[in-house]
Coordinates of N, CA and C in Angstrom, one line a residue:
M13 N -69.5 -101.2 -32.1 CA -68.3 -101.3 -32.8 C -67.8 -102.6 -31.8
H14 N -67.1 -103.6 -32.4 CA -66.6 -104.7 -31.8 C -65.1 -104.4 -31.6
R15 N -64.6 -104.6 -30.4 CA -63.4 -104.4 -30.2 C -62.6 -105.7 -29.5
D16 N -61.7 -106.2 -30.2 CA -60.6 -107.4 -29.6 C -59.9 -107.2 -28.4
F17 N -60.3 -107.7 -27.3 CA -59.7 -107.5 -25.9 C -58.9 -108.7 -25.8
S18 N -58.5 -109.4 -26.7 CA -57.7 -110.8 -26.4 C -56.4 -110.3 -26.0
L19 N -55.9 -111.2 -25.2 CA -54.5 -111.0 -24.5 C -53.4 -111.2 -25.7
Q20 N -52.5 -110.1 -25.6 CA -51.5 -110.2 -26.5 C -49.9 -110.0 -25.8
L21 N -49.3 -111.0 -25.7 CA -48.3 -110.7 -24.6 C -47.0 -110.1 -25.3
H22 N -46.8 -110.3 -26.6 CA -45.7 -109.5 -27.4 C -46.1 -109.2 -28.8
P23 N -45.8 -108.1 -29.1 CA -46.2 -107.4 -30.2 C -45.6 -108.0 -31.4
G24 N -44.5 -109.3 -31.4 CA -44.1 -109.7 -32.4 C -42.5 -109.9 -32.2
F25 N -42.1 -111.0 -32.8 CA -40.5 -111.3 -32.8 C -39.6 -110.9 -34.0
D26 N -38.8 -110.4 -33.9 CA -37.9 -110.3 -35.0 C -36.7 -111.3 -35.2
P27 N -36.6 -111.9 -36.4 CA -35.2 -112.9 -36.6 C -34.1 -112.3 -36.1
N28 N -33.3 -113.2 -35.8 CA -31.8 -112.9 -35.4 C -31.7 -112.0 -34.2
R29 N -32.8 -112.2 -33.4 CA -32.8 -111.2 -32.1 C -32.5 -112.1 -30.9
Y30 N -32.2 -111.7 -29.9 CA -32.2 -112.6 -28.6 C -33.5 -112.2 -27.8
Y31 N -33.9 -113.0 -27.2 CA -35.3 -112.8 -26.4 C -35.2 -113.6 -25.0
T32 N -35.5 -112.9 -23.9 CA -35.7 -113.6 -22.6 C -36.7 -113.7 -22.0
Y33 N -37.1 -113.6 -20.8 CA -38.3 -114.0 -19.9 C -39.0 -112.5 -19.9
P34 N -40.3 -112.7 -19.8 CA -41.1 -111.5 -19.6 C -40.9 -111.0 -18.2
E35 N -41.5 -109.7 -17.8 CA -41.3 -108.9 -16.8 C -40.0 -108.8 -16.3
I36 N -39.1 -108.3 -17.1 CA -37.8 -108.4 -16.7 C -37.5 -107.0 -16.3
G37 N -36.8 -106.8 -15.2 CA -36.3 -105.4 -14.8 C -34.9 -105.2 -15.0
I38 N -34.0 -104.7 -14.0 CA -32.7 -104.9 -14.0 C -32.0 -106.3 -13.7
T39 N -31.0 -106.5 -14.3 CA -30.5 -107.8 -14.1 C -29.2 -107.6 -13.2
S40 N -28.5 -108.4 -12.7 CA -27.2 -108.2 -12.0 C -26.2 -109.2 -12.4
N41 N -25.1 -109.0 -12.3 CA -24.0 -110.2 -12.0 C -23.8 -110.4 -10.8
R42 N -24.5 -111.2 -10.2 CA -24.5 -111.8 -9.0 C -24.1 -113.1 -8.9
G43 N -23.4 -113.6 -7.9 CA -22.8 -114.7 -7.6 C -24.0 -115.7 -7.1
D44 N -25.1 -115.6 -6.7 CA -25.7 -116.3 -6.1 C -27.0 -116.9 -6.9
A45 N -26.7 -116.8 -8.4 CA -27.9 -117.4 -9.2 C -27.2 -118.8 -10.1
G46 N -25.8 -119.0 -9.8 CA -25.2 -120.2 -10.7 C -24.6 -121.1 -9.9
Y47 N -25.2 -121.8 -8.7 CA -24.7 -122.6 -7.9 C -24.7 -124.0 -8.9
A48 N -23.5 -124.7 -8.6 CA -23.5 -126.1 -9.2 C -24.5 -127.0 -8.4
N49 N -24.8 -128.0 -9.3 CA -25.8 -128.9 -8.8 C -27.3 -128.4 -8.4
N50 N -27.6 -127.5 -9.5 CA -28.9 -126.9 -9.1 C -29.7 -126.6 -10.3
L51 N -30.7 -127.3 -10.6 CA -31.3 -127.4 -11.8 C -32.6 -126.3 -11.8
Y52 N -32.3 -125.2 -12.3 CA -33.1 -123.9 -12.4 C -33.8 -123.9 -13.7
F53 N -35.2 -123.4 -13.4 CA -36.0 -123.3 -14.2 C -36.8 -122.1 -14.4
N54 N -36.9 -121.3 -15.6 CA -37.5 -120.1 -15.9 C -38.6 -120.2 -17.1
F55 N -39.5 -119.5 -17.4 CA -40.6 -119.7 -18.4 C -40.9 -118.6 -19.3
I56 N -41.0 -118.9 -20.5 CA -41.2 -118.1 -21.5 C -42.3 -118.2 -22.6
Q57 N -43.1 -117.5 -23.0 CA -43.9 -117.7 -23.9 C -43.5 -117.5 -25.3
L58 N -44.0 -118.2 -26.2 CA -43.3 -118.1 -27.7 C -44.6 -118.2 -28.6
P59 N -44.4 -117.7 -29.8 CA -45.3 -118.0 -30.8 C -45.0 -119.1 -31.7
N60 N -45.4 -119.3 -32.6 CA -44.8 -120.7 -33.7 C -43.6 -119.9 -34.1
C61 N -42.2 -120.5 -34.1 CA -41.2 -120.0 -34.5 C -40.0 -120.8 -34.3
Q62 N -39.0 -120.4 -34.8 CA -37.8 -121.5 -35.0 C -36.7 -120.7 -34.0
I63 N -36.2 -121.6 -33.0 CA -35.4 -121.1 -32.1 C -33.8 -121.7 -32.8
Q64 N -33.1 -120.9 -33.0 CA -31.7 -121.0 -33.5 C -30.7 -121.3 -32.3
S65 N -30.8 -120.6 -31.4 CA -29.6 -121.1 -30.3 C -30.3 -120.5 -29.0
I66 N -29.6 -121.0 -27.8 CA -29.8 -120.8 -26.7 C -28.4 -120.4 -25.8
S67 N -28.5 -119.4 -24.9 CA -27.2 -118.8 -24.3 C -27.5 -118.1 -23.0
C68 N -26.3 -117.9 -22.5 CA -26.3 -117.2 -21.1 C -24.8 -116.5 -21.0
V69 N -24.6 -115.6 -19.8 CA -23.5 -114.9 -19.9 C -22.8 -115.3 -18.5
I70 N -21.6 -115.9 -18.5 CA -20.7 -116.0 -17.4 C -20.1 -114.8 -16.9
A71 N -20.3 -114.2 -16.1 CA -19.6 -112.9 -15.6 C -18.4 -112.9 -15.1
S72 N -18.0 -114.2 -14.4 CA -16.8 -114.4 -13.6 C -16.8 -115.8 -12.9
G73 N -15.8 -116.2 -12.6 CA -16.2 -117.5 -12.0 C -15.7 -118.7 -12.6
F74 N -14.9 -118.5 -14.1 CA -14.3 -119.7 -14.9 C -13.7 -120.6 -13.9
V75 N -13.9 -121.9 -14.3 CA -13.2 -123.1 -13.5 C -12.9 -124.0 -14.7
G76 N -11.5 -124.4 -14.5 CA -11.4 -125.0 -15.7 C -11.7 -126.5 -15.4
N77 N -12.0 -127.2 -16.7 CA -13.0 -128.6 -16.8 C -14.1 -128.5 -16.4
S78 N -14.9 -127.5 -16.4 CA -16.4 -127.5 -16.1 C -17.2 -127.1 -17.3
S79 N -18.6 -127.4 -17.1 CA -19.6 -127.2 -18.1 C -20.9 -126.7 -17.6
I80 N -21.7 -126.4 -18.4 CA -23.1 -126.1 -18.3 C -24.1 -126.9 -18.8
Y81 N -25.2 -127.2 -18.8 CA -26.3 -127.5 -19.6 C -27.4 -126.7 -19.7
L82 N -27.7 -126.2 -20.9 CA -28.9 -125.4 -21.2 C -29.9 -126.2 -21.9
S83 N -31.2 -126.3 -21.4 CA -32.3 -127.0 -22.0 C -33.3 -126.2 -22.2
I84 N -34.3 -126.8 -23.1 CA -35.8 -126.2 -23.3 C -36.4 -127.5 -23.0
Y85 N -37.7 -127.1 -22.0 CA -38.8 -128.3 -21.9 C -40.1 -127.5 -22.4
N86 N -41.0 -128.6 -22.8 CA -42.3 -128.1 -23.1 C -42.9 -127.7 -21.6
V87 N -44.2 -127.3 -21.6 CA -44.6 -127.1 -19.8 C -46.2 -127.9 -20.0
E88 N -46.5 -128.5 -19.0 CA -47.7 -129.3 -18.9 C -48.1 -129.1 -17.5
N89 N -49.2 -128.6 -17.2 CA -50.0 -128.8 -16.0 C -49.1 -127.8 -15.1
N90 N -48.5 -126.7 -15.8 CA -47.7 -125.8 -15.0 C -46.4 -126.0 -14.5
Y91 N -45.8 -127.2 -15.3 CA -44.2 -127.5 -14.9 C -43.6 -127.9 -16.1
P92 N -42.3 -128.1 -16.0 CA -41.4 -128.6 -17.3 C -42.0 -129.9 -17.3
K93 N -42.1 -130.6 -18.5 CA -42.5 -131.8 -18.7 C -41.5 -132.6 -19.6
I94 N -41.3 -132.3 -20.8 CA -40.5 -133.0 -21.9 C -39.5 -132.1 -22.5
R95 N -38.3 -132.8 -22.2 CA -37.1 -131.9 -22.8 C -37.1 -131.9 -24.2
L96 N -37.1 -131.0 -24.8 CA -37.1 -130.8 -26.1 C -35.6 -130.6 -27.1
A97 N -34.8 -130.0 -26.4 CA -33.2 -129.9 -26.7 C -32.5 -129.6 -25.4
T98 N -31.3 -130.1 -25.4 CA -30.3 -129.7 -24.6 C -28.8 -129.5 -25.0
V99 N -28.2 -128.9 -24.5 CA -26.8 -128.7 -25.1 C -25.9 -128.6 -23.8
N100 N -24.8 -129.2 -24.1 CA -23.6 -129.2 -22.8 C -22.7 -128.2 -23.4
I101 N -22.3 -127.0 -22.6 CA -21.3 -126.3 -23.2 C -20.1 -126.1 -22.2
P102 N -18.7 -126.6 -22.8 CA -17.8 -126.4 -21.8 C -17.4 -125.0 -21.5
I103 N -17.1 -124.6 -20.2 CA -16.6 -123.3 -19.9 C -15.0 -123.4 -19.6
N104 N -14.7 -122.5 -20.8 CA -13.0 -122.4 -20.7 C -12.6 -120.7 -20.7
S105 N -13.7 -119.9 -20.3 CA -13.5 -118.6 -20.3 C -14.9 -117.9 -19.8
D106 N -14.9 -116.7 -19.3 CA -16.0 -115.9 -19.0 C -16.5 -115.4 -20.5
G107 N -17.7 -114.7 -20.1 CA -18.6 -114.5 -21.5 C -19.7 -114.9 -21.8
V108 N -20.1 -114.6 -22.9 CA -21.3 -115.4 -23.7 C -21.2 -116.5 -24.0
K109 N -21.9 -117.7 -23.5 CA -21.9 -118.9 -23.8 C -23.2 -119.3 -24.8
E110 N -23.1 -119.9 -26.0 CA -24.1 -120.0 -26.7 C -23.9 -121.3 -27.4
A111 N -25.0 -121.8 -27.7 CA -24.9 -123.2 -28.8 C -26.2 -123.2 -29.6
I112 N -25.9 -123.8 -30.6 CA -27.1 -124.0 -31.8 C -27.8 -124.8 -31.2
I113 N -29.4 -124.8 -31.5 CA -30.1 -125.7 -31.1 C -31.2 -126.3 -32.3
N114 N -31.4 -125.3 -32.9 CA -32.6 -125.3 -34.1 C -33.7 -126.3 -33.8
L115 N -34.8 -125.4 -33.3 CA -35.9 -126.2 -32.8 C -37.2 -125.4 -33.3
N116 N -37.8 -126.2 -33.8 CA -39.4 -125.6 -34.1 C -40.1 -125.7 -32.9
A117 N -40.6 -124.4 -32.7 CA -41.4 -124.3 -31.4 C -42.9 -123.6 -31.9
K118 N -43.9 -124.5 -31.2 CA -45.2 -124.1 -31.6 C -45.6 -123.3 -30.4
S119 N -46.6 -122.6 -30.5 CA -47.3 -121.2 -29.7 C -47.4 -122.0 -28.2
G120 N -47.0 -121.5 -27.4 CA -47.3 -121.8 -25.8 C -45.9 -121.5 -25.1
Y121 N -46.2 -122.1 -23.7 CA -45.3 -121.8 -22.8 C -44.0 -122.8 -22.9
Y122 N -42.9 -122.3 -22.4 CA -41.4 -123.2 -22.3 C -40.7 -123.1 -21.2
A123 N -40.2 -123.9 -20.6 CA -39.2 -123.6 -19.5 C -37.6 -123.8 -20.0
L124 N -37.3 -122.9 -19.8 CA -35.5 -122.8 -20.0 C -34.8 -123.1 -18.8
S125 N -33.8 -124.1 -18.8 CA -33.4 -124.7 -17.6 C -31.8 -124.4 -17.6
Y126 N -31.3 -124.5 -16.6 CA -29.7 -124.2 -16.5 C -29.2 -125.1 -15.4
L127 N -27.8 -125.8 -15.5 CA -27.5 -126.7 -14.5 C -26.0 -126.8 -14.8
A128 N -25.3 -126.3 -13.8 CA -23.8 -126.3 -13.9 C -23.0 -127.2 -13.1
S129 N -21.9 -127.5 -13.6 CA -21.2 -128.4 -12.7 C -19.9 -127.6 -11.7
A130 N -20.0 -126.5 -11.8 CA -19.5 -125.3 -11.0 C -20.1 -124.2 -10.6
N131 N -19.6 -123.6 -9.6 CA -20.4 -122.3 -9.4 C -19.8 -121.3 -10.1
Y132 N -20.8 -120.4 -10.6 CA -20.3 -119.1 -11.6 C -21.1 -118.0 -11.2
I133 N -20.4 -116.9 -11.2 CA -21.2 -115.6 -11.2 C -21.7 -115.3 -12.8
I134 N -23.2 -115.4 -12.7 CA -23.9 -115.5 -13.9 C -24.6 -114.2 -14.1
K135 N -25.0 -113.6 -15.3 CA -25.8 -112.6 -15.1 C -27.3 -113.2 -14.9
S136 N -27.8 -112.7 -14.1 CA -29.2 -113.5 -13.3 C -30.4 -112.3 -13.2
L137 N -31.5 -113.2 -13.0 CA -32.6 -112.5 -12.6 C -33.0 -112.3 -11.5
K138 N -33.2 -111.2 -11.0 CA -33.6 -111.0 -9.7 C -35.1 -110.9 -9.2
A139 N -35.4 -111.5 -8.2 CA -36.9 -111.6 -7.6 C -37.4 -110.1 -7.4
E140 N -36.6 -109.0 -6.9 CA -36.9 -107.7 -6.8 C -37.3 -107.4 -8.3
D141 N -37.1 -107.7 -9.5 CA -37.5 -107.2 -10.9 C -38.6 -107.8 -11.4
T142 N -38.9 -109.2 -10.8 CA -39.9 -109.9 -11.5 C -40.7 -110.7 -10.2
N143 N -41.8 -111.4 -10.7 CA -42.5 -112.2 -9.7 C -43.0 -113.4 -10.4
Q144 N -42.1 -113.6 -11.4 CA -42.5 -114.9 -12.3 C -43.0 -116.2 -11.7
A145 N -42.5 -116.5 -10.5 CA -42.8 -117.7 -10.1 C -44.1 -117.5 -9.3
G146 N -44.3 -116.3 -8.9 CA -45.5 -115.7 -8.0 C -46.8 -115.7 -9.2
Y147 N -46.6 -115.7 -10.2 CA -47.5 -115.5 -11.7 C -47.7 -117.1 -11.8
F148 N -46.8 -118.0 -11.9 CA -46.9 -119.4 -12.3 C -47.6 -120.2 -11.2
Y149 N -47.0 -119.9 -10.1 CA -47.3 -121.1 -9.0 C -48.0 -120.2 -7.6
G150 N -48.4 -119.0 -7.7 CA -48.7 -118.4 -6.5 C -48.0 -118.1 -5.5
L151 N -48.4 -117.4 -4.5 CA -47.7 -117.1 -3.4 C -48.3 -117.5 -2.0
N152 N -47.7 -117.5 -1.0 CA -48.3 -118.1 0.2 C -49.3 -117.3 0.8
N153 N -49.1 -115.9 0.5 CA -49.9 -114.8 1.2 C -49.6 -113.6 0.1
P154 N -50.5 -112.6 0.3 CA -50.4 -111.3 -0.6 C -48.9 -110.7 -0.2
T155 N -48.4 -111.0 1.1 CA -47.0 -110.1 1.3 C -46.0 -111.3 1.2
G156 N -46.3 -112.0 0.4 CA -45.3 -113.2 0.4 C -43.9 -112.8 -0.5
A157 N -42.9 -113.3 -0.3 CA -41.5 -113.1 -1.0 C -41.6 -112.9 -2.3
L158 N -41.0 -112.1 -3.2 CA -41.1 -111.9 -4.7 C -40.3 -113.2 -5.0
E159 N -40.4 -114.1 -6.0 CA -39.8 -115.4 -6.3 C -39.7 -115.2 -7.9
C160 N -38.4 -115.9 -8.6 CA -38.3 -115.9 -9.9 C -38.3 -116.8 -10.8
G161 N -38.2 -118.0 -10.1 CA -38.3 -119.2 -10.7 C -37.9 -120.5 -10.0
L162 N -37.9 -121.6 -10.5 CA -37.8 -122.8 -9.9 C -36.4 -123.3 -9.6
R163 N -36.2 -124.0 -8.7 CA -34.7 -124.7 -8.4 C -35.1 -126.1 -7.7
F164 N -34.3 -127.0 -8.2 CA -34.3 -128.4 -7.6 C -33.1 -128.9 -7.4
D165 N -32.5 -129.6 -6.7 CA -31.3 -130.2 -6.3 C -31.1 -131.1 -7.1
Y166 N -29.8 -131.2 -8.0 CA -29.8 -132.2 -9.1 C -28.3 -132.6 -9.4
Q167 N -27.8 -133.6 -9.4 CA -26.2 -133.7 -9.6 C -26.0 -133.5 -11.1
F168 N -24.9 -132.9 -11.4 CA -24.4 -132.6 -12.5 C -24.4 -133.8 -13.5
E169 N -25.4 -133.8 -14.4 CA -25.4 -134.9 -15.4 C -26.5 -134.4 -16.3
E170 N -26.4 -134.9 -17.3 CA -27.4 -134.4 -18.5 C -29.1 -134.3 -18.0
P171 N -29.7 -133.3 -18.0 CA -31.0 -133.2 -17.4 C -31.9 -134.1 -17.8
P172 N -32.7 -134.3 -17.1 CA -33.9 -135.5 -17.4 C -34.6 -135.2 -18.7
E173 N -35.0 -136.4 -19.3 CA -35.7 -136.3 -20.6 C -37.0 -136.1 -20.3
I174 N -37.8 -136.6 -19.1 CA -39.0 -136.4 -18.8 C -38.7 -135.9 -17.4
F175 N -39.3 -134.6 -17.1 CA -39.1 -134.2 -15.9 C -40.7 -134.3 -15.1
N176 N -40.3 -135.2 -14.0 CA -41.3 -135.7 -13.3 C -41.2 -135.0 -11.8
I177 N -42.4 -134.2 -11.4 CA -42.3 -133.0 -10.5 C -42.5 -134.0 -9.2
S178 N -42.8 -135.0 -9.1 CA -42.9 -135.8 -7.9 C -41.8 -136.5 -7.3
N179 N -40.7 -136.4 -8.4 CA -39.6 -136.9 -8.2 C -38.6 -136.1 -7.5
F180 N -39.0 -134.8 -7.2 CA -38.2 -133.6 -7.0 C -38.7 -132.8 -5.9
N181 N -38.0 -132.2 -4.9 CA -38.5 -131.1 -3.9 C -38.2 -129.9 -4.6
R182 N -39.5 -129.0 -4.8 CA -39.5 -127.9 -5.3 C -39.0 -126.8 -4.4
S183 N -38.1 -125.8 -4.9 CA -37.7 -124.8 -4.3 C -38.0 -123.5 -5.1
I184 N -38.7 -122.5 -4.7 CA -38.8 -121.2 -5.5 C -37.8 -120.4 -5.0
C185 N -37.2 -119.8 -6.0 CA -35.8 -119.0 -5.7 C -36.0 -117.5 -5.9
N186 N -35.0 -116.9 -5.2 CA -35.1 -115.3 -5.3 C -33.9 -114.9 -6.3
R187 N -33.0 -115.7 -6.9 CA -32.2 -115.4 -8.0 C -32.3 -116.5 -9.0
S188 N -32.2 -116.4 -10.2 CA -32.1 -117.2 -11.3 C -31.3 -116.7 -12.3
P189 N -30.7 -117.8 -13.3 CA -29.7 -117.6 -14.1 C -30.5 -117.0 -15.3
M190 N -30.3 -115.8 -16.0 CA -30.8 -115.3 -17.0 C -30.4 -116.2 -18.4
L191 N -31.4 -116.7 -19.3 CA -31.2 -117.5 -20.4 C -31.8 -116.8 -21.7
Y192 N -31.1 -116.8 -22.8 CA -31.6 -116.2 -23.8 C -32.0 -117.2 -25.0
L193 N -32.7 -116.9 -25.8 CA -33.0 -117.5 -27.0 C -33.0 -116.7 -28.2
K194 N -32.5 -117.2 -29.2 CA -32.0 -116.4 -30.6 C -32.9 -116.9 -31.6
L195 N -33.9 -116.3 -32.1 CA -34.9 -116.8 -33.0 C -34.4 -116.7 -34.4
K196 N -34.8 -117.5 -35.3 CA -34.8 -117.5 -36.7 C -35.5 -116.5 -37.3

């Protein structure tokens, strides 16, 4: 009897539903995951699909005349590479912040990014709930701290079209903004 032991990371995606990163446990509304002038990345694996929108949840900390960039990058050699879509969302209240992007995605890994002009308390991914960065980048030792994403110092402006890791100092973070994709 032949058995197919190929890895299937997701049993299937339904249209008009929101999806986020794998290995998620409890999320929090902690304020240490949405600092201004920090470009955050987390990774998601997608099948061939159509992405309708990207979103996040600002729990509190609304600041007048501020905004966030939410972006999607393809992944090459384990890092974000080419920006496929980006949106600038004005923040005029707390709550769900969502923008239409209409992107056809091919099966593979993608990096979702968050960049804010002000500090917010945002629904966030905690390292205690996932070790996503440990999966993608490895740990210094087996007892290394849990890490959930990448963070780079980056002045608030449109994120780079081509992300060249050699131009940035990489920092693996233990708190990271939670982003969502809505599929068509």
